[in-house]
């Protein structure tokens, strides 16, 4: 029985085509700027995002940290969502290595930060205050069902940033999911931003790596930060070879992952003891909760799915009885069907039994 891994889109192993490209990649020492495959990846990524330059980095965390440190000096402040990955899941790196102070705002259900709250969070010119330097948006916003932030909202935030002489960074770990869901080019979603980072290693299936893009001058600074973080790699073209396939091919098929996410959400919405909101599923992330009277707890559900069916699904918040599911390249409609029948067997055994009988 093959494993169905719905824990994250980071579990995507490289495709056979990627492995072949990696084996045959032309490489050089990227610290000297000599790796032709890295250089090509950076050029193509910059072009796709409509930016002057791009930089390959080891991870999304390194991409965000290099960007934040390239924009902010010690003691300066960045405004971002309380549920932003940069704030919650990056080990406090901006504070740890950059002395950058976060000023957090609630993330709304649609993934946005309220514009008036952003305006109010910007510090005035007063010796008591830290200097506000940066606004960070996350697109898609993972905590909000992977909500894609549309271009007009980003333009509004960029205008606020410009009016106050701030920079705008977009944590676009899943920017191509956002572009796909909104039917626009990724460049449209970042044209007003000073910097953007995105992951090759999530839905785009590459084994390792992220990319940062922005002006040439910004990338020079981010490059120096990357070096200081130990992110100067040598024959990294081995990795970039997979990343090029991510850019050229994997960005064009993400609608399939959005369809399987919706298929999953529509399926569980029919089940007893489950609360979800199908209308919020616009990309590849689904959250659901088990109701208080459910016959099983979320950690039990996850353990049973794993032991009995080879289905991996991680509880997101046990006290909230919530689970987060992500779809990706290796999840096909038949895997979703298998997952739904396994969940039905655990949550709705009577109906599952009836279906089994009528199938016999
Ligand atoms: C995964 C992710 C990152 C960080 O990427 P890593 O490669 O895990 O360091 C940053 N932001 C968001 C929104 C992410 O989902």
Short mmCIF file of C-alpha atoms and ligand atoms in Angstrom, two decimals:
data_model
loop_
_atom_site.label_atom_id
_atom_site.label_comp_id
_atom_site.label_asym_id
_atom_site.label_seq_id
_atom_site.Cartn_x
_atom_site.Cartn_y
_atom_site.Cartn_z
CA UNK A 1 0.00 0.00 0.00
CA UNK A 2 1.51 3.34 -1.03
CA UNK A 3 1.64 6.08 1.56
CA UNK A 4 -0.61 9.09 1.03
CA UNK A 5 1.20 12.00 2.62
CA UNK A 6 -1.04 15.00 3.23
CA UNK A 7 1.05 16.59 6.00
CA UNK A 8 2.57 19.25 3.78
CA UNK A 9 3.57 20.10 0.23
CA UNK A 10 7.18 20.00 1.46
CA UNK A 11 7.05 16.18 1.33
CA UNK A 12 7.18 16.25 -2.47
CA UNK A 13 10.13 14.19 -3.61
CA UNK A 14 11.75 15.17 -6.92
CA UNK A 15 10.26 13.73 -10.11
CA UNK A 16 12.27 11.27 -12.25
CA UNK A 17 12.83 14.10 -14.75
CA UNK A 18 14.30 16.24 -11.96
CA UNK A 19 16.62 13.47 -10.84
CA UNK A 20 17.89 13.07 -14.37
CA UNK A 21 18.42 16.81 -14.79
CA UNK A 22 20.27 16.87 -11.47
CA UNK A 23 22.55 14.02 -12.50
CA UNK A 24 23.42 15.81 -15.73
CA UNK A 25 23.61 19.39 -14.45
CA UNK A 26 26.50 21.62 -15.48
CA UNK A 27 28.02 23.00 -12.32
CA UNK A 28 30.73 25.34 -11.05
CA UNK A 29 31.61 27.14 -7.84
CA UNK A 30 28.64 29.40 -7.11
CA UNK A 31 30.59 31.36 -4.49
CA UNK A 32 32.69 32.54 -7.47
CA UNK A 33 29.48 33.06 -9.47
CA UNK A 34 30.65 30.23 -11.73
CA UNK A 35 27.74 27.81 -11.60
CA UNK A 36 25.95 28.10 -14.94
CA UNK A 37 22.83 26.26 -13.76
CA UNK A 38 22.45 28.48 -10.69
CA UNK A 39 22.94 31.55 -12.88
CA UNK A 40 20.28 30.35 -15.29
CA UNK A 41 17.83 29.60 -12.48
CA UNK A 42 18.37 33.06 -11.00
CA UNK A 43 17.88 34.73 -14.41
CA UNK A 44 14.72 32.80 -15.18
CA UNK A 45 13.28 33.36 -11.70
CA UNK A 46 13.97 37.11 -11.91
CA UNK A 47 12.32 37.25 -15.33
CA UNK A 48 9.24 35.33 -14.17
CA UNK A 49 8.81 37.68 -11.24
CA UNK A 50 9.55 40.82 -13.25
CA UNK A 51 12.51 41.72 -11.04
CA UNK A 52 16.05 42.80 -11.96
CA UNK A 53 17.81 40.02 -10.11
CA UNK A 54 17.32 36.89 -8.04
CA UNK A 55 19.30 34.78 -5.60
CA UNK A 56 19.11 31.05 -4.87
CA UNK A 57 19.00 30.30 -1.13
CA UNK A 58 18.94 27.10 0.90
CA UNK A 59 15.43 27.50 2.33
CA UNK A 60 12.44 29.77 2.63
CA UNK A 61 13.63 30.77 6.08
CA UNK A 62 17.00 31.82 4.69
CA UNK A 63 15.24 33.72 1.91
CA UNK A 64 13.05 35.66 4.31
CA UNK A 65 15.90 36.28 6.74
CA UNK A 66 18.25 37.48 3.99
CA UNK A 67 15.51 39.85 2.81
CA UNK A 68 14.60 41.20 6.24
CA UNK A 69 18.26 41.75 7.12
CA UNK A 70 18.91 43.41 3.77
CA UNK A 71 16.08 45.87 4.48
CA UNK A 72 16.35 46.50 8.23
CA UNK A 73 19.05 47.61 10.65
CA UNK A 74 19.20 46.53 14.31
CA UNK A 75 16.41 47.93 16.45
CA UNK A 76 14.21 48.67 13.47
CA UNK A 77 10.73 47.32 13.20
CA UNK A 78 8.80 45.21 10.71
CA UNK A 79 5.02 45.03 10.56
CA UNK A 80 3.61 41.58 9.82
CA UNK A 81 0.80 39.17 10.66
CA UNK A 82 0.65 37.34 14.00
CA UNK A 83 0.22 34.16 11.99
CA UNK A 84 2.96 35.02 9.49
CA UNK A 85 5.48 32.25 8.96
CA UNK A 86 8.28 34.79 9.53
CA UNK A 87 6.91 35.55 12.98
CA UNK A 88 5.78 32.11 14.10
CA UNK A 89 7.90 29.49 12.43
CA UNK A 90 11.36 30.86 11.73
CA UNK A 91 12.86 30.47 15.21
CA UNK A 92 12.85 34.21 15.82
CA UNK A 93 15.67 34.52 13.30
CA UNK A 94 15.08 38.19 12.41
CA UNK A 95 15.41 39.07 16.11
CA UNK A 96 18.20 36.57 16.71
CA UNK A 97 20.51 37.62 13.87
CA UNK A 98 19.23 41.07 12.93
CA UNK A 99 17.86 42.62 16.10
CA UNK A 100 14.72 43.34 14.10
CA UNK A 101 11.61 43.85 16.19
CA UNK A 102 8.30 42.42 14.95
CA UNK A 103 5.13 44.49 15.29
CA UNK A 104 2.34 42.00 14.67
CA UNK A 105 -1.24 42.50 13.49
CA UNK A 106 -4.10 40.00 13.37
CA UNK A 107 -4.48 38.12 10.10
CA UNK A 108 -8.04 38.37 8.77
CA UNK A 109 -10.02 35.41 7.43
CA UNK A 110 -9.13 36.36 3.83
CA UNK A 111 -5.42 36.34 4.67
CA UNK A 112 -5.02 40.12 4.60
CA UNK A 113 -3.90 42.56 7.28
CA UNK A 114 -6.35 45.41 7.84
CA UNK A 115 -5.10 48.53 6.02
CA UNK A 116 -6.04 50.91 8.82
CA UNK A 117 -4.31 48.72 11.36
CA UNK A 118 -1.19 48.80 9.19
CA UNK A 119 -1.38 52.62 9.05
CA UNK A 120 -1.80 52.83 12.80
CA UNK A 121 1.09 50.43 13.44
CA UNK A 122 3.57 52.67 11.60
CA UNK A 123 5.58 54.63 14.16
CA UNK A 124 5.79 58.40 14.09
CA UNK A 125 9.02 60.31 14.28
CA UNK A 126 9.69 60.35 18.02
CA UNK A 127 12.80 59.51 19.97
CA UNK A 128 10.84 57.00 22.05
CA UNK A 129 9.81 54.84 19.11
CA UNK A 130 11.61 52.21 17.12
CA UNK A 131 11.93 53.10 13.45
CA UNK A 132 9.42 51.25 11.28
CA UNK A 133 11.25 50.00 8.19
CA UNK A 134 9.36 47.13 6.60
CA UNK A 135 5.96 45.57 5.97
CA UNK A 136 5.80 41.82 5.26
CA UNK A 137 2.87 40.09 3.57
CA UNK A 138 2.49 36.33 3.11
CA UNK A 139 1.03 35.11 -0.20
CA UNK A 140 -0.60 32.67 -0.05
CA UNK A 141 -1.35 33.15 3.65
CA UNK A 142 -0.95 29.61 4.94
CA UNK A 143 -2.88 30.08 8.19
CA UNK A 144 -5.96 31.36 6.33
CA UNK A 145 -6.64 28.25 4.20
CA UNK A 146 -3.79 29.32 1.91
CA UNK A 147 -5.68 32.46 0.90
CA UNK A 148 -4.27 34.18 -2.19
CA UNK A 149 -3.84 37.95 -1.71
CA UNK A 150 -5.03 39.78 -4.85
CA UNK A 151 -3.05 42.47 -6.73
CA UNK A 152 -5.30 45.37 -5.72
CA UNK A 153 -4.83 44.60 -2.02
CA UNK A 154 -1.06 44.35 -2.48
CA UNK A 155 -1.09 47.68 -4.33
CA UNK A 156 -2.93 49.26 -1.38
CA UNK A 157 -0.32 47.99 1.07
CA UNK A 158 2.50 49.08 -1.26
CA UNK A 159 1.01 52.60 -1.40
CA UNK A 160 0.99 52.78 2.39
CA UNK A 161 4.60 51.59 2.42
CA UNK A 162 5.64 54.16 -0.17
CA UNK A 163 3.82 57.00 1.61
CA UNK A 164 5.80 56.24 4.77
CA UNK A 165 9.11 55.44 3.13
CA UNK A 166 8.89 51.75 4.12
CA UNK A 167 9.89 48.65 2.20
CA UNK A 168 7.48 45.84 1.29
CA UNK A 169 8.62 42.21 1.40
CA UNK A 170 6.38 39.38 0.22
CA UNK A 171 6.91 35.95 1.73
CA UNK A 172 5.67 34.21 -1.38
CA UNK A 173 6.57 30.67 -0.33
CA UNK A 174 3.49 29.68 -2.38
CA UNK A 175 3.29 32.71 -4.70
CA UNK A 176 2.67 30.51 -7.75
CA UNK A 177 -0.30 28.93 -5.98
CA UNK A 178 -1.62 32.45 -5.45
CA UNK A 179 -1.03 33.38 -9.09
CA UNK A 180 -2.75 30.20 -10.27
CA UNK A 181 -5.77 30.70 -8.03
CA UNK A 182 -6.17 34.34 -9.11
CA UNK A 183 -5.47 33.70 -12.79
CA UNK A 184 -2.64 36.27 -12.93
CA UNK A 185 1.10 36.10 -13.49
CA UNK A 186 3.23 35.91 -10.34
CA UNK A 187 4.98 39.09 -11.54
CA UNK A 188 1.64 40.91 -11.20
CA UNK A 189 1.52 39.92 -7.52
CA UNK A 190 5.00 41.21 -6.68
CA UNK A 191 5.37 44.21 -8.97
CA UNK A 192 4.82 46.66 -6.10
CA UNK A 193 7.05 44.77 -3.65
CA UNK A 194 10.70 45.58 -2.95
CA UNK A 195 11.49 41.91 -2.43
CA UNK A 196 9.89 38.49 -2.68
CA UNK A 197 10.94 35.02 -1.63
CA UNK A 198 9.39 31.79 -2.86
CA UNK A 199 10.00 28.08 -2.27
CA UNK A 200 11.04 25.67 -4.99
CA UNK A 201 10.83 22.83 -2.49
CA UNK A 202 7.09 22.86 -1.72
CA UNK A 203 4.40 22.39 -4.34
CA UNK A 204 7.02 22.95 -7.03
CA UNK A 205 8.58 19.59 -6.11
CA UNK A 206 12.29 20.50 -6.03
CA UNK A 207 14.22 18.73 -3.27
CA UNK A 208 15.87 21.85 -1.83
CA UNK A 209 15.85 25.59 -2.26
CA UNK A 210 14.12 28.91 -2.40
CA UNK A 211 14.64 32.08 -4.41
CA UNK A 212 14.72 35.74 -3.40
CA UNK A 213 14.12 38.43 -6.02
CA UNK A 214 14.24 42.21 -6.15
CA UNK A 215 16.30 45.09 -7.53
CA UNK A 216 19.94 44.43 -8.39
CA UNK A 217 21.00 46.62 -5.52
CA UNK A 218 18.75 44.73 -3.05
CA UNK A 219 20.03 41.37 -4.27
CA UNK A 220 23.64 42.51 -3.73
CA UNK A 221 22.82 43.19 -0.09
CA UNK A 222 20.84 39.94 0.32
CA UNK A 223 23.78 38.08 -1.25
CA UNK A 224 26.13 39.42 1.42
CA UNK A 225 23.65 38.43 4.15
CA UNK A 226 23.32 34.96 2.64
CA UNK A 227 27.10 34.57 2.79
CA UNK A 228 27.14 35.64 6.43
CA UNK A 229 24.49 33.04 7.24
CA UNK A 230 26.62 30.28 5.76
CA UNK A 231 24.45 30.10 2.67
CA UNK A 232 27.22 30.37 0.10
CA UNK A 233 27.09 27.00 -1.63
CA UNK A 234 29.49 25.53 -4.14
CA UNK A 235 28.23 23.25 -6.95
CA UNK A 236 24.65 24.11 -6.13
CA UNK A 237 23.69 23.74 -9.80
CA UNK A 238 22.77 20.16 -8.88
CA UNK A 239 19.88 21.70 -6.96
CA UNK A 240 19.15 24.46 -9.46
CA UNK A 241 18.67 21.86 -12.19
CA UNK A 242 15.61 20.59 -10.34
CA UNK A 243 14.56 24.17 -9.61
CA UNK A 244 14.50 25.01 -13.32
CA UNK A 245 11.97 22.23 -13.87
CA UNK A 246 9.99 23.64 -10.94
CA UNK A 247 9.87 27.04 -12.63
CA UNK A 248 9.21 25.87 -16.17
CA UNK A 249 6.78 23.03 -15.52
CA UNK A 250 5.59 22.76 -11.95
CA UNK A 251 4.28 26.33 -11.80
CA UNK A 252 1.84 25.42 -14.60
CA UNK A 253 0.11 22.49 -12.94
CA UNK A 254 -0.79 23.87 -9.51
CA UNK A 255 -4.48 24.07 -10.47
CA UNK A 256 -4.45 20.27 -10.14
CA UNK A 257 -3.48 20.59 -6.46
CA UNK A 258 -6.18 23.19 -5.93
CA UNK A 259 -8.72 20.79 -7.46
CA UNK A 260 -7.68 17.91 -5.20
CA UNK A 261 -7.83 20.19 -2.16
CA UNK A 262 -11.36 21.17 -3.11
CA UNK A 263 -12.28 17.53 -3.76
CA UNK A 264 -11.05 16.67 -0.28
CA UNK A 265 -12.87 19.59 1.37
CA UNK A 266 -16.13 18.82 -0.42
CA UNK A 267 -15.82 15.18 0.62
CA UNK A 268 -15.24 15.85 4.31
CA UNK A 269 -17.93 18.54 4.40
CA UNK A 270 -20.45 15.67 3.88
CA UNK A 271 -19.19 13.75 6.91
CA UNK A 272 -20.57 13.85 10.41
CA UNK A 273 -18.47 15.47 13.17
CA UNK A 274 -16.51 17.58 10.70
CA UNK A 275 -16.51 21.35 10.34
CA UNK A 276 -14.75 22.98 7.45
CA UNK A 277 -15.44 25.84 5.04
CA UNK A 278 -15.28 24.68 1.45
CA UNK A 279 -15.72 28.25 0.22
CA UNK A 280 -12.35 29.19 1.71
CA UNK A 281 -10.46 26.54 -0.25
CA UNK A 282 -8.84 28.50 -3.07
CA UNK A 283 -5.42 26.86 -3.21
CA UNK A 284 -3.90 23.64 -1.81
CA UNK A 285 -4.52 24.04 1.94
CA UNK A 286 -7.57 22.78 3.86
CA UNK A 287 -8.26 23.06 7.57
CA UNK A 288 -10.98 21.14 9.35
CA UNK A 289 -12.10 20.65 12.93
CA UNK A 290 -13.69 17.68 14.60
CA UNK A 291 -16.75 18.65 16.61
CA UNK A 292 -16.76 18.24 20.41
CA UNK A 293 -19.03 15.17 20.19
CA UNK A 294 -16.87 13.36 17.62
CA UNK A 295 -16.21 9.70 18.53
CA UNK A 296 -12.47 10.22 18.06
CA UNK A 297 -9.87 12.90 18.88
CA UNK A 298 -7.67 14.46 16.19
CA UNK A 299 -4.49 12.74 17.32
CA UNK A 300 -6.38 9.43 17.37
CA UNK A 301 -7.79 10.11 13.91
CA UNK A 302 -4.31 10.81 12.63
CA UNK A 303 -2.86 7.69 14.31
CA UNK A 304 -5.62 5.42 12.93
CA UNK A 305 -5.32 6.82 9.41
CA UNK A 306 -1.60 6.17 9.52
CA UNK A 307 -1.71 2.69 11.07
CA UNK A 308 -4.70 1.30 9.17
CA UNK A 309 -4.52 3.12 5.86
CA UNK A 310 -1.02 4.56 5.35
CA UNK A 311 -2.48 8.06 5.26
CA UNK A 312 -0.48 10.83 6.92
CA UNK A 313 -2.32 13.89 8.19
CA UNK A 314 -1.02 16.04 11.02
CA UNK A 315 -3.17 17.51 13.77
CA UNK A 316 -2.67 21.27 13.59
CA UNK A 317 -3.97 22.18 17.02
CA UNK A 318 -5.05 19.34 19.29
CA UNK A 319 -6.90 21.58 21.76
CA UNK A 320 -8.84 23.16 18.89
CA UNK A 321 -9.39 19.68 17.38
CA UNK A 322 -8.08 21.03 14.09
CA UNK A 323 -6.19 19.31 11.30
CA UNK A 324 -4.40 20.83 8.32
CA UNK A 325 -4.20 19.02 5.01
CA UNK A 326 -2.13 20.01 1.99
CA UNK A 327 -2.33 18.59 -1.50
CA UNK A 328 0.60 18.46 -3.93
CA UNK A 329 2.10 16.84 -7.00
CA UNK A 330 2.02 13.30 -5.60
CA UNK A 331 -1.64 13.46 -4.50
CA UNK A 332 -3.96 12.40 -7.31
CA UNK A 333 -7.79 12.32 -7.24
CA UNK A 334 -7.76 8.57 -6.45
CA UNK A 335 -5.63 9.25 -3.34
CA UNK A 336 -8.21 11.76 -2.17
CA UNK A 337 -10.95 9.18 -2.76
CA UNK A 338 -9.02 6.62 -0.69
CA UNK A 339 -8.53 9.18 2.07
CA UNK A 340 -12.21 10.08 2.11
CA UNK A 341 -13.32 6.46 2.41
CA UNK A 342 -10.81 5.85 5.22
CA UNK A 343 -12.13 8.89 7.09
CA UNK A 344 -15.72 7.80 6.49
CA UNK A 345 -14.89 4.41 7.97
CA UNK A 346 -13.65 6.10 11.12
CA UNK A 347 -16.29 8.79 11.47
CA UNK A 348 -19.34 7.34 9.80
CA UNK A 349 -19.03 3.52 9.99
CA UNK A 350 -22.71 2.87 9.25
CA UNK A 351 -22.68 4.74 5.99
CA UNK A 352 -19.24 3.35 5.08
CA UNK A 353 -20.60 -0.17 5.64
CA UNK A 354 -23.63 0.53 3.46
CA UNK A 355 -21.36 1.75 0.66
CA UNK A 356 -19.21 -1.34 0.94
CA UNK A 357 -22.29 -3.58 0.69
CA UNK A 358 -23.67 -1.84 -2.37
CA UNK A 359 -20.24 -2.02 -4.01
CA UNK A 360 -20.07 -5.81 -3.49
C1 LIG B 1 7.57 26.93 4.26
C2 LIG B 1 7.39 28.38 4.41
C3 LIG B 1 8.48 29.22 4.64
C4 LIG B 1 9.88 28.73 4.95
O1 LIG B 1 10.38 27.78 4.14
P1 LIG B 1 11.47 26.70 4.68
O2 LIG B 1 12.04 26.23 3.40
O3 LIG B 1 10.69 25.67 5.42
O4 LIG B 1 12.46 27.41 5.52
C5 LIG B 1 8.24 30.57 4.71
N1 LIG B 1 7.01 31.07 4.57
C6 LIG B 1 5.94 30.30 4.35
C7 LIG B 1 4.60 30.93 4.18
C8 LIG B 1 6.09 28.94 4.28
O5 LIG B 1 5.02 28.17 4.07
#
